[in-house]
JSON list of C-alpha atoms in Angstrom, two decimals:
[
{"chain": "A", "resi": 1, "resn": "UNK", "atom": "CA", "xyz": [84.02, 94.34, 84.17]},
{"chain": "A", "resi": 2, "resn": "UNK", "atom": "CA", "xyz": [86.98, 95.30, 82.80]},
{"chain": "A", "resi": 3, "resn": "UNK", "atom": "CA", "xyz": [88.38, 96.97, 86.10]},
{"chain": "A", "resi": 4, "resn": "UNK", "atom": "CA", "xyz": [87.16, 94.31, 88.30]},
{"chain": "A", "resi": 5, "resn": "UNK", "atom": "CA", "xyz": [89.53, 91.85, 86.05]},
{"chain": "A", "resi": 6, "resn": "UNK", "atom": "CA", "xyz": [92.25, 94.03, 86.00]},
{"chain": "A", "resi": 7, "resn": "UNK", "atom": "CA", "xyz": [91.80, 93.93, 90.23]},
{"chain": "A", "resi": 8, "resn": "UNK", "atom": "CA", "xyz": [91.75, 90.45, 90.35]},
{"chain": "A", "resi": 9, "resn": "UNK", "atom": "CA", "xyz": [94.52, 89.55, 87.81]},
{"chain": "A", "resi": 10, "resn": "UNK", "atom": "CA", "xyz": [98.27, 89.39, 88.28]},
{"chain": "A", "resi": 11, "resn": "UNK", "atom": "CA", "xyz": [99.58, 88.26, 84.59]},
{"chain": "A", "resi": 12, "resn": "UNK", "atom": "CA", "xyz": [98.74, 90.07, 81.78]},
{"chain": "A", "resi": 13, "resn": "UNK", "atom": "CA", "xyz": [99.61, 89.49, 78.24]},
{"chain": "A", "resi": 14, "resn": "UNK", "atom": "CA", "xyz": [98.72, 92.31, 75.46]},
{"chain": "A", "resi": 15, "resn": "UNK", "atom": "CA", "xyz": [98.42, 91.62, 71.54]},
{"chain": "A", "resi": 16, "resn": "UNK", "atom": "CA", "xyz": [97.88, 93.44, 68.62]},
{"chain": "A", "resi": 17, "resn": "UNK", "atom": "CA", "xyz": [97.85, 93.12, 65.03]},
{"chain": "A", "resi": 18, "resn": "UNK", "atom": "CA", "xyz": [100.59, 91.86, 62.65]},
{"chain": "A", "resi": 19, "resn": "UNK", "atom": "CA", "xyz": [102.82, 94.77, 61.25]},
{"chain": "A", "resi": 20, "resn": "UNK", "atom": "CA", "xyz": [101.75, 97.03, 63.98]},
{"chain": "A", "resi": 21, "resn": "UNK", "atom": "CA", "xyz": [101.06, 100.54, 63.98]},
{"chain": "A", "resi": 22, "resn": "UNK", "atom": "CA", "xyz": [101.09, 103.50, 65.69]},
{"chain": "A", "resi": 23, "resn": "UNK", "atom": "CA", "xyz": [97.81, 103.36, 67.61]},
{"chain": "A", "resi": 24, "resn": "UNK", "atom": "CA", "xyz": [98.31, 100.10, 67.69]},
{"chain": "A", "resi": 25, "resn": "UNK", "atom": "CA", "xyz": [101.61, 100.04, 69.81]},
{"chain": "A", "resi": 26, "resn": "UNK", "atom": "CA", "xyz": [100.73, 102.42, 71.75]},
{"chain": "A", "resi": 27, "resn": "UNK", "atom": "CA", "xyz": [97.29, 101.07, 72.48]},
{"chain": "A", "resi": 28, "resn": "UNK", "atom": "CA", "xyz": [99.66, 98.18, 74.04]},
{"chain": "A", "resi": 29, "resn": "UNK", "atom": "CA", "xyz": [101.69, 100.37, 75.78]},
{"chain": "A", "resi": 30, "resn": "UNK", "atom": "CA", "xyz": [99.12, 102.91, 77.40]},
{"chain": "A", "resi": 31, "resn": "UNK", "atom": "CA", "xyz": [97.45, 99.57, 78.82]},
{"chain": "A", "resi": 32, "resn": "UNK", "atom": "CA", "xyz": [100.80, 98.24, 80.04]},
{"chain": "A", "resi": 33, "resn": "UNK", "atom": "CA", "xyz": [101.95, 101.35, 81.95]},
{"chain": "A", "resi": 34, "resn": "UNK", "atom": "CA", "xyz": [98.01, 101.80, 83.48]},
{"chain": "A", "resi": 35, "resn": "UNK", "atom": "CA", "xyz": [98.27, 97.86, 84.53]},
{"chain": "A", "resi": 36, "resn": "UNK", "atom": "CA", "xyz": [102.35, 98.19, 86.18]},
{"chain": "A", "resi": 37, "resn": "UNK", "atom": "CA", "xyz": [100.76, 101.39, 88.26]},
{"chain": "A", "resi": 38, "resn": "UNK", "atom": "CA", "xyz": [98.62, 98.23, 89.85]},
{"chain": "A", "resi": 39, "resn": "UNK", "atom": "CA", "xyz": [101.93, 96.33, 90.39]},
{"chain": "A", "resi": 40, "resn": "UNK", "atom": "CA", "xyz": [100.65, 94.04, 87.65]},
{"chain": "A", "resi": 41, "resn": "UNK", "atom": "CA", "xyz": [102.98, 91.87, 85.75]},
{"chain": "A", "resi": 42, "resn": "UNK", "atom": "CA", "xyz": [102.85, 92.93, 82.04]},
{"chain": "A", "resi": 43, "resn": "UNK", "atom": "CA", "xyz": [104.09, 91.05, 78.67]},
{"chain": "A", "resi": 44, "resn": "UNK", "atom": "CA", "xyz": [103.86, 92.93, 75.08]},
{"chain": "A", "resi": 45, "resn": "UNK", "atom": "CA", "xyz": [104.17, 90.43, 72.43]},
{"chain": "A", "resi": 46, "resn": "UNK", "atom": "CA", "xyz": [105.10, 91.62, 68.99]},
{"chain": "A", "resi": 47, "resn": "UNK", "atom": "CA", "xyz": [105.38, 89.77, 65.47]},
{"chain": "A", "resi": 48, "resn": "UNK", "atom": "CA", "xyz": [107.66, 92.58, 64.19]},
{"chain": "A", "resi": 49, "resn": "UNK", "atom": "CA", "xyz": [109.46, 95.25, 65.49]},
{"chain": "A", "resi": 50, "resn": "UNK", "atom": "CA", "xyz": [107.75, 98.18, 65.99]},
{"chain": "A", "resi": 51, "resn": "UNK", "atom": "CA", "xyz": [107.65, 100.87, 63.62]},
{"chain": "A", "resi": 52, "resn": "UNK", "atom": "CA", "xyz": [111.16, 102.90, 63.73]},
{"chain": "A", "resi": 53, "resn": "UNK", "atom": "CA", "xyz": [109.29, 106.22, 64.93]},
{"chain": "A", "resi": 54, "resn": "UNK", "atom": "CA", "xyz": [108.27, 103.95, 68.25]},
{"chain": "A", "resi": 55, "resn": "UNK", "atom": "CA", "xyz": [111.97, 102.84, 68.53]},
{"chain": "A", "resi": 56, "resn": "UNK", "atom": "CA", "xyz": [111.81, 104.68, 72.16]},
{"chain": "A", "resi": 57, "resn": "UNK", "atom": "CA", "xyz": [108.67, 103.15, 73.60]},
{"chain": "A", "resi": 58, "resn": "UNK", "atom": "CA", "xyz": [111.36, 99.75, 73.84]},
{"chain": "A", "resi": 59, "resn": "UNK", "atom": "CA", "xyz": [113.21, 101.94, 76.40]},
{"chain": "A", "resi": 60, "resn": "UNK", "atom": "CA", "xyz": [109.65, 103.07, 77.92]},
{"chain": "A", "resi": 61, "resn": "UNK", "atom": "CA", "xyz": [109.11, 99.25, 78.51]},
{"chain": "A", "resi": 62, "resn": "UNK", "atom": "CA", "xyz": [112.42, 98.86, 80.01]},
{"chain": "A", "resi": 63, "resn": "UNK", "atom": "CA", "xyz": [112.39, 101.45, 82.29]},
{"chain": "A", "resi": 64, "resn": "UNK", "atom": "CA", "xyz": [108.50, 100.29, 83.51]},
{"chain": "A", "resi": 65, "resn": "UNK", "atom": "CA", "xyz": [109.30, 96.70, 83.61]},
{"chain": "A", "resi": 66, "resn": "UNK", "atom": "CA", "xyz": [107.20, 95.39, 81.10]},
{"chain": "A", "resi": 67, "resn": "UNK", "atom": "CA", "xyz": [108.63, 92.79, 79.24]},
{"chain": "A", "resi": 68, "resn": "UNK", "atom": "CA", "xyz": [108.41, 92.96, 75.15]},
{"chain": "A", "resi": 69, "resn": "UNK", "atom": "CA", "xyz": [108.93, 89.84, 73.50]},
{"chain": "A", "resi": 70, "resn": "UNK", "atom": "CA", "xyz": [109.46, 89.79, 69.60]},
{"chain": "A", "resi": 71, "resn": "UNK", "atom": "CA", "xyz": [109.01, 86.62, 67.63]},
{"chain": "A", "resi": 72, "resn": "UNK", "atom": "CA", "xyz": [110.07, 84.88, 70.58]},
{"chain": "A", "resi": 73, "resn": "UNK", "atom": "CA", "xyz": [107.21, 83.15, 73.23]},
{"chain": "A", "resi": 74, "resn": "UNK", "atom": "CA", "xyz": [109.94, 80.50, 74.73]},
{"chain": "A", "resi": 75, "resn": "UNK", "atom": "CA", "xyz": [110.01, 82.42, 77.96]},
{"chain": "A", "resi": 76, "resn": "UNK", "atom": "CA", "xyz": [106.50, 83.48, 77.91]},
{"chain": "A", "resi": 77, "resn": "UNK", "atom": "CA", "xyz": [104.46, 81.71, 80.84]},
{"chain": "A", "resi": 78, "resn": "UNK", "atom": "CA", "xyz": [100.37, 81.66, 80.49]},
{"chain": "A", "resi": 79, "resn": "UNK", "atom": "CA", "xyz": [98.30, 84.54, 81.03]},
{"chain": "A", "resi": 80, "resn": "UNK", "atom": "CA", "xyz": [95.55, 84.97, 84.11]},
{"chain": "A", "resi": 81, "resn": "UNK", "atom": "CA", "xyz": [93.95, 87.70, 81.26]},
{"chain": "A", "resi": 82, "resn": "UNK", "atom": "CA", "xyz": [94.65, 88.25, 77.76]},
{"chain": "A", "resi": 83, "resn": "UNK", "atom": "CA", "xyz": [93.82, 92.12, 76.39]},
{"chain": "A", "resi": 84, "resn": "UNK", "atom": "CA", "xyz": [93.82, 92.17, 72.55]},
{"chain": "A", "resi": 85, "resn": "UNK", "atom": "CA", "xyz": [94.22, 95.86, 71.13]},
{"chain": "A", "resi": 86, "resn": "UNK", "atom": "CA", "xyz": [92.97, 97.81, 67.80]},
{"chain": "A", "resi": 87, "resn": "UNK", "atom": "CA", "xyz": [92.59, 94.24, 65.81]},
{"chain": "A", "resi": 88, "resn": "UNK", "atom": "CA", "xyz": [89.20, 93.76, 63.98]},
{"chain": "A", "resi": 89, "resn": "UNK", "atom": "CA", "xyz": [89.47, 90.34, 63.75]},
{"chain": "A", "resi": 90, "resn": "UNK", "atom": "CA", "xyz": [90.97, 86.89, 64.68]},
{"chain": "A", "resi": 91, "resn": "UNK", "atom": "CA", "xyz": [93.09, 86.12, 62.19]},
{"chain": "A", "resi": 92, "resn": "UNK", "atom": "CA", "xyz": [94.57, 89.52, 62.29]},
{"chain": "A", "resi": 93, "resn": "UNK", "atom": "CA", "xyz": [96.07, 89.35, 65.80]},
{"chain": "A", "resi": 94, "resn": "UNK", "atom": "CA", "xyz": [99.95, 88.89, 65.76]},
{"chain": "A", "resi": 95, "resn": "UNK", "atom": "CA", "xyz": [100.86, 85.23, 67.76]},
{"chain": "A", "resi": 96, "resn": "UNK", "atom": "CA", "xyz": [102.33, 82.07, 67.46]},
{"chain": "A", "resi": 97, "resn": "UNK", "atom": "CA", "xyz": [101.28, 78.61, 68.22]},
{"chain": "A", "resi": 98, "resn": "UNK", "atom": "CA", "xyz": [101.79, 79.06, 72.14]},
{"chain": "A", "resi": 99, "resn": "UNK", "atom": "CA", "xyz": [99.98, 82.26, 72.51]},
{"chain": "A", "resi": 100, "resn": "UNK", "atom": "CA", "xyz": [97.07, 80.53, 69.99]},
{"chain": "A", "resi": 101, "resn": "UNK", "atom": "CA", "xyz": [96.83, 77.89, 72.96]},
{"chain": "A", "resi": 102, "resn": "UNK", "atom": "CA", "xyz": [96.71, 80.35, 75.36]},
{"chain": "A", "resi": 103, "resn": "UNK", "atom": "CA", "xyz": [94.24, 82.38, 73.18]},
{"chain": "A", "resi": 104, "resn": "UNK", "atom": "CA", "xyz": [91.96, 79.12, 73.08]},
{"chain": "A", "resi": 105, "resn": "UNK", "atom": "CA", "xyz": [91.33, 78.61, 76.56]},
{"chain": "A", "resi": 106, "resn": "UNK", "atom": "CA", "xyz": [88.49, 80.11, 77.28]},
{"chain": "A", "resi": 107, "resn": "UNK", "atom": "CA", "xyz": [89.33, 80.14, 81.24]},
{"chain": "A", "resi": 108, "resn": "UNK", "atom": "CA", "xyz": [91.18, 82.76, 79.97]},
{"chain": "A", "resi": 109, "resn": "UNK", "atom": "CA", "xyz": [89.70, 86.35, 79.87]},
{"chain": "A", "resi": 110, "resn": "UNK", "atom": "CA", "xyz": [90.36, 87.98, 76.76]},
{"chain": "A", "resi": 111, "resn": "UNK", "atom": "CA", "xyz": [89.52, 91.77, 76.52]},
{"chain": "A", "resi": 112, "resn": "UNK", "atom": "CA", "xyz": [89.26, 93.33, 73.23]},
{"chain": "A", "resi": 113, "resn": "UNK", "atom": "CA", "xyz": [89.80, 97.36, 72.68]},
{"chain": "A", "resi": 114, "resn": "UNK", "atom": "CA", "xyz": [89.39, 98.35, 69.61]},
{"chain": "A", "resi": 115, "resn": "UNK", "atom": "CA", "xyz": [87.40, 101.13, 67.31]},
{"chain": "A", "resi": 116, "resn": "UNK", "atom": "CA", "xyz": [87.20, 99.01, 63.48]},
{"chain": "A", "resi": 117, "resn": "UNK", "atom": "CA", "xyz": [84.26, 98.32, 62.12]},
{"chain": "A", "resi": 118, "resn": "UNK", "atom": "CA", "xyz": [84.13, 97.11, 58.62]},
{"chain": "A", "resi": 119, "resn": "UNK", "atom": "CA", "xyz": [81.57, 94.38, 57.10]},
{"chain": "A", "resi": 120, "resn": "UNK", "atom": "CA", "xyz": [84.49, 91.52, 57.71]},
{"chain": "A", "resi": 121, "resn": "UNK", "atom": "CA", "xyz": [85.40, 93.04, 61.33]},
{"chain": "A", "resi": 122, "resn": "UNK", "atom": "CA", "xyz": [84.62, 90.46, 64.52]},
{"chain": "A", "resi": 123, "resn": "UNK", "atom": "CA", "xyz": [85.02, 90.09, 68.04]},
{"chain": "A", "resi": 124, "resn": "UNK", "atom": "CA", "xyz": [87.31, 88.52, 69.31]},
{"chain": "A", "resi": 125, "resn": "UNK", "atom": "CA", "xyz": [87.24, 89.71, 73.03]},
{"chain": "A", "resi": 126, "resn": "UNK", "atom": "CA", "xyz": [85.41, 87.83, 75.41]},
{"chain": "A", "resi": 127, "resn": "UNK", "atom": "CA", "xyz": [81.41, 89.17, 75.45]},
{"chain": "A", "resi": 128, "resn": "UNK", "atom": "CA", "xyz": [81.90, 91.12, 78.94]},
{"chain": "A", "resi": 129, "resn": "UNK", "atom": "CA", "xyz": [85.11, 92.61, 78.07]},
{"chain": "A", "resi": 130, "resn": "UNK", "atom": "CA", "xyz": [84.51, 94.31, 74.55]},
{"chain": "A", "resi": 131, "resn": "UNK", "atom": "CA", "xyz": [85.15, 97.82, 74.44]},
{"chain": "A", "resi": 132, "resn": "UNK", "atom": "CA", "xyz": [84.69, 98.28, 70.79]},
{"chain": "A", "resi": 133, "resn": "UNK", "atom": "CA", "xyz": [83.01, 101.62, 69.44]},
{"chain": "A", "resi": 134, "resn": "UNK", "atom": "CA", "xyz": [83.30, 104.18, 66.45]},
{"chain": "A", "resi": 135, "resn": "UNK", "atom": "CA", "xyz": [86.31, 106.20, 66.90]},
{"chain": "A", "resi": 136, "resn": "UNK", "atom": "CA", "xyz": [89.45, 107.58, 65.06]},
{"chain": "A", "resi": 137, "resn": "UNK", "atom": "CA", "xyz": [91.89, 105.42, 67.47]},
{"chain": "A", "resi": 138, "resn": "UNK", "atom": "CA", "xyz": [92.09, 102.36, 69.81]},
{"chain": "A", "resi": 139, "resn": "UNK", "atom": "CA", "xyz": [93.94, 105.06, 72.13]},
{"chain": "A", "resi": 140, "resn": "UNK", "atom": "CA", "xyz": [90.96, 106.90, 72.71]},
{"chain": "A", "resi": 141, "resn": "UNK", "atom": "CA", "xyz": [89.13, 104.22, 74.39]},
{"chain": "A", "resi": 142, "resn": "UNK", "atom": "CA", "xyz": [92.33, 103.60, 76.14]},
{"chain": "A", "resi": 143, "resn": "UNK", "atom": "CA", "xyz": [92.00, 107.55, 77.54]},
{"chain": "A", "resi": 144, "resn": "UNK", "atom": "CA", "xyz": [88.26, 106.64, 78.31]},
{"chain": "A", "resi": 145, "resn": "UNK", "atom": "CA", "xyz": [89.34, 103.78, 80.58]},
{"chain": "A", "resi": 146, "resn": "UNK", "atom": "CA", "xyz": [91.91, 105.76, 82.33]},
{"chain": "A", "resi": 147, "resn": "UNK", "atom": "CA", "xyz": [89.12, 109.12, 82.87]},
{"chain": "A", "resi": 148, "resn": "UNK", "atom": "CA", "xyz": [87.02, 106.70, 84.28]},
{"chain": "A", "resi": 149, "resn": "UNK", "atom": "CA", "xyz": [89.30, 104.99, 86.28]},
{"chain": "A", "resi": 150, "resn": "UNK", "atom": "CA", "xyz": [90.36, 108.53, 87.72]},
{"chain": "A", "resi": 151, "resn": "UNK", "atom": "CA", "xyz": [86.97, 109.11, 89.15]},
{"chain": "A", "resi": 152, "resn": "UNK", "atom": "CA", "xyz": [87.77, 106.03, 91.02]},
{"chain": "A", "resi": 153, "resn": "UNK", "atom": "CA", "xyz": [89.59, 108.10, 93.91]},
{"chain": "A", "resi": 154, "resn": "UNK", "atom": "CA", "xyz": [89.47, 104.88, 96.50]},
{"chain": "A", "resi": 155, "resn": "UNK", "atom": "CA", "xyz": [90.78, 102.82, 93.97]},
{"chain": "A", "resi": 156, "resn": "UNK", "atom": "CA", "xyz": [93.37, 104.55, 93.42]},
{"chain": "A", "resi": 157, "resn": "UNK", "atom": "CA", "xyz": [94.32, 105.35, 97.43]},
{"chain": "A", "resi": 158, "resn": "UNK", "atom": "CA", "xyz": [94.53, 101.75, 97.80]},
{"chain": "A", "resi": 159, "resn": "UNK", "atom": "CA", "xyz": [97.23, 101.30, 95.29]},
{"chain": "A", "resi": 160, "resn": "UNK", "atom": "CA", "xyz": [99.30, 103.95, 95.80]},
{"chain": "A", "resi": 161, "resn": "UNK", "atom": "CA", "xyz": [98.83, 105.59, 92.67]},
{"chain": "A", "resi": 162, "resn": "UNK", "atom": "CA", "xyz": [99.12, 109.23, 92.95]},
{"chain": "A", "resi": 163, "resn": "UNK", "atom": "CA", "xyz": [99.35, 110.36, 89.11]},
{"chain": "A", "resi": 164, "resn": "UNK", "atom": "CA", "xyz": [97.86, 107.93, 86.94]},
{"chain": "A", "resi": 165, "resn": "UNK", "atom": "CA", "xyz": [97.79, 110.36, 83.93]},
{"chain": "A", "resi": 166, "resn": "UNK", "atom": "CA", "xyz": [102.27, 109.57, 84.12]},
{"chain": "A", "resi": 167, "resn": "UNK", "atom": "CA", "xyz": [104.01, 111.68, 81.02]},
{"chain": "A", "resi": 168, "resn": "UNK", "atom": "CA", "xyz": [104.83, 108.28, 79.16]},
{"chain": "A", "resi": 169, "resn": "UNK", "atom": "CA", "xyz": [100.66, 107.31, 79.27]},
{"chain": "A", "resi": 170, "resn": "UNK", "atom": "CA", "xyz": [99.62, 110.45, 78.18]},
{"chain": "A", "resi": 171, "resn": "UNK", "atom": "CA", "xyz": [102.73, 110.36, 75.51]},
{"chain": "A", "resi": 172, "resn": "UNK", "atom": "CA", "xyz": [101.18, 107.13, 74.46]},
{"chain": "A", "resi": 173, "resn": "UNK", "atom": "CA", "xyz": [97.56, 107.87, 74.40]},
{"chain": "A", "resi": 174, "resn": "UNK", "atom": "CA", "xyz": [98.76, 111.27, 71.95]},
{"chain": "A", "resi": 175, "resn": "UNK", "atom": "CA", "xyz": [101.17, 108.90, 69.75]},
{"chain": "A", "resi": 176, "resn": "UNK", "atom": "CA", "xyz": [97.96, 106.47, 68.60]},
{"chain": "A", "resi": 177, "resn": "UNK", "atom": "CA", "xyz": [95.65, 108.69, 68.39]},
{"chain": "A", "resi": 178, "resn": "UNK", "atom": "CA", "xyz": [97.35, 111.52, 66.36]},
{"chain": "A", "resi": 179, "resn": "UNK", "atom": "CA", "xyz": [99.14, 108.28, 64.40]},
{"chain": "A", "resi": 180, "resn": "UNK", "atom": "CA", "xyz": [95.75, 106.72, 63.53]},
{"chain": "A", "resi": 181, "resn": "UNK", "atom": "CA", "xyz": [94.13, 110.33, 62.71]},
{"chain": "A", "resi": 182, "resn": "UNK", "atom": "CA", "xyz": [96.91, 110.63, 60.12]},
{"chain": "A", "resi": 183, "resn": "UNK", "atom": "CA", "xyz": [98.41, 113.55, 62.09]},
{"chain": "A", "resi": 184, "resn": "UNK", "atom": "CA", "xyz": [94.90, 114.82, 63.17]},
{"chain": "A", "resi": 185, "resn": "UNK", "atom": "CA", "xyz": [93.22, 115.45, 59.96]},
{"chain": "A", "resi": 186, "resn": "UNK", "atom": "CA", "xyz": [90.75, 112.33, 60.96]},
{"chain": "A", "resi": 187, "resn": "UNK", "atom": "CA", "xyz": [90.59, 113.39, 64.79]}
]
């Protein structure tokens, strides 16, 4: 489901939670490099800045063309999909009161990534687009999607995309998973 979206989709908007993290951010930004290898047009919205070790993944942005608004939605235009990454819940997700409209609409897909589960944790992806299991990082579902998206050799001919495992993906996947494993002691 989630591929099929991604193939018939050309605005993308990715959210996380308040105060962001490492797997968190880079959750965000593994998803944003995999959709711009489609030709997709790709917005990061932030609350905050990110953390200072992530300082570089701004330039990583830059250099991919995927724009990174923080605090700031006055430029943002709506969404064909919505992908909301390592939140457990609604009221946890980092917007403002345009991305709540957009976030409202339910002819907008939302896709929800995200390993939490607590007794308060909910969905808040749309039911065909939850990828939400037990695991030490939001990254590693985001490593899942690519693997399985590698297997997809046709797919991948028709778009031109030679290496989709790209040094700054795989740099991302690493950074949220080791970051939400507390350095690996919880991989």
């Amino acid at each position: 489901n989630i591929f099929s979206l991604i193939m018939h989709s050309s605005k993308f908007l990715l959210l996380g939670h308040s105060y962001s993290d490492e797997d968190c951010v880079s959750s965000m930004l593994a998803i944003a490099l995999l959709l711009r290898k489609f030709g997709k047009c790709v917005v990061i919205y932030v609350k905050d800045r990110f953390p200072p070790s992530l300082d570089f993944f701004q330039k990583i942005c830059e250099y991919n063309e995927i724009e990174l608004l923080i605090k700031s939605t006055d430029n943002l235009e709506k969404p064909d999909a919505i992908f909301i990454l390592d939140t457990p819940k609604p009221d946890m997700i980092a917007l403002d009161e345009k991305i709540l409209n957009f976030f409202l609409q339910k002819s907008i897909p939302k896709v929800e990534i995200d390993h939490h589960f607590s007794k308060d944790a909910r969905h808040t992806g749309d039911t065909p687009y939850q990828l939400t299991l037990h695991a030490s990082s939001s990254c590693e579902f985001v490593a899942h999607v690519c693997y399985k998206l590698s297997k997809q050799k046709i797919v991948l001919e028709k778009h031109g995309i030679g290496e989709l495992y790209s040094r700054n993906i795989v740099l991302a996947i690493l950074t949220g998973m080791i970051g939400d494993a507390k350095l690996g002691n919880y991989l």
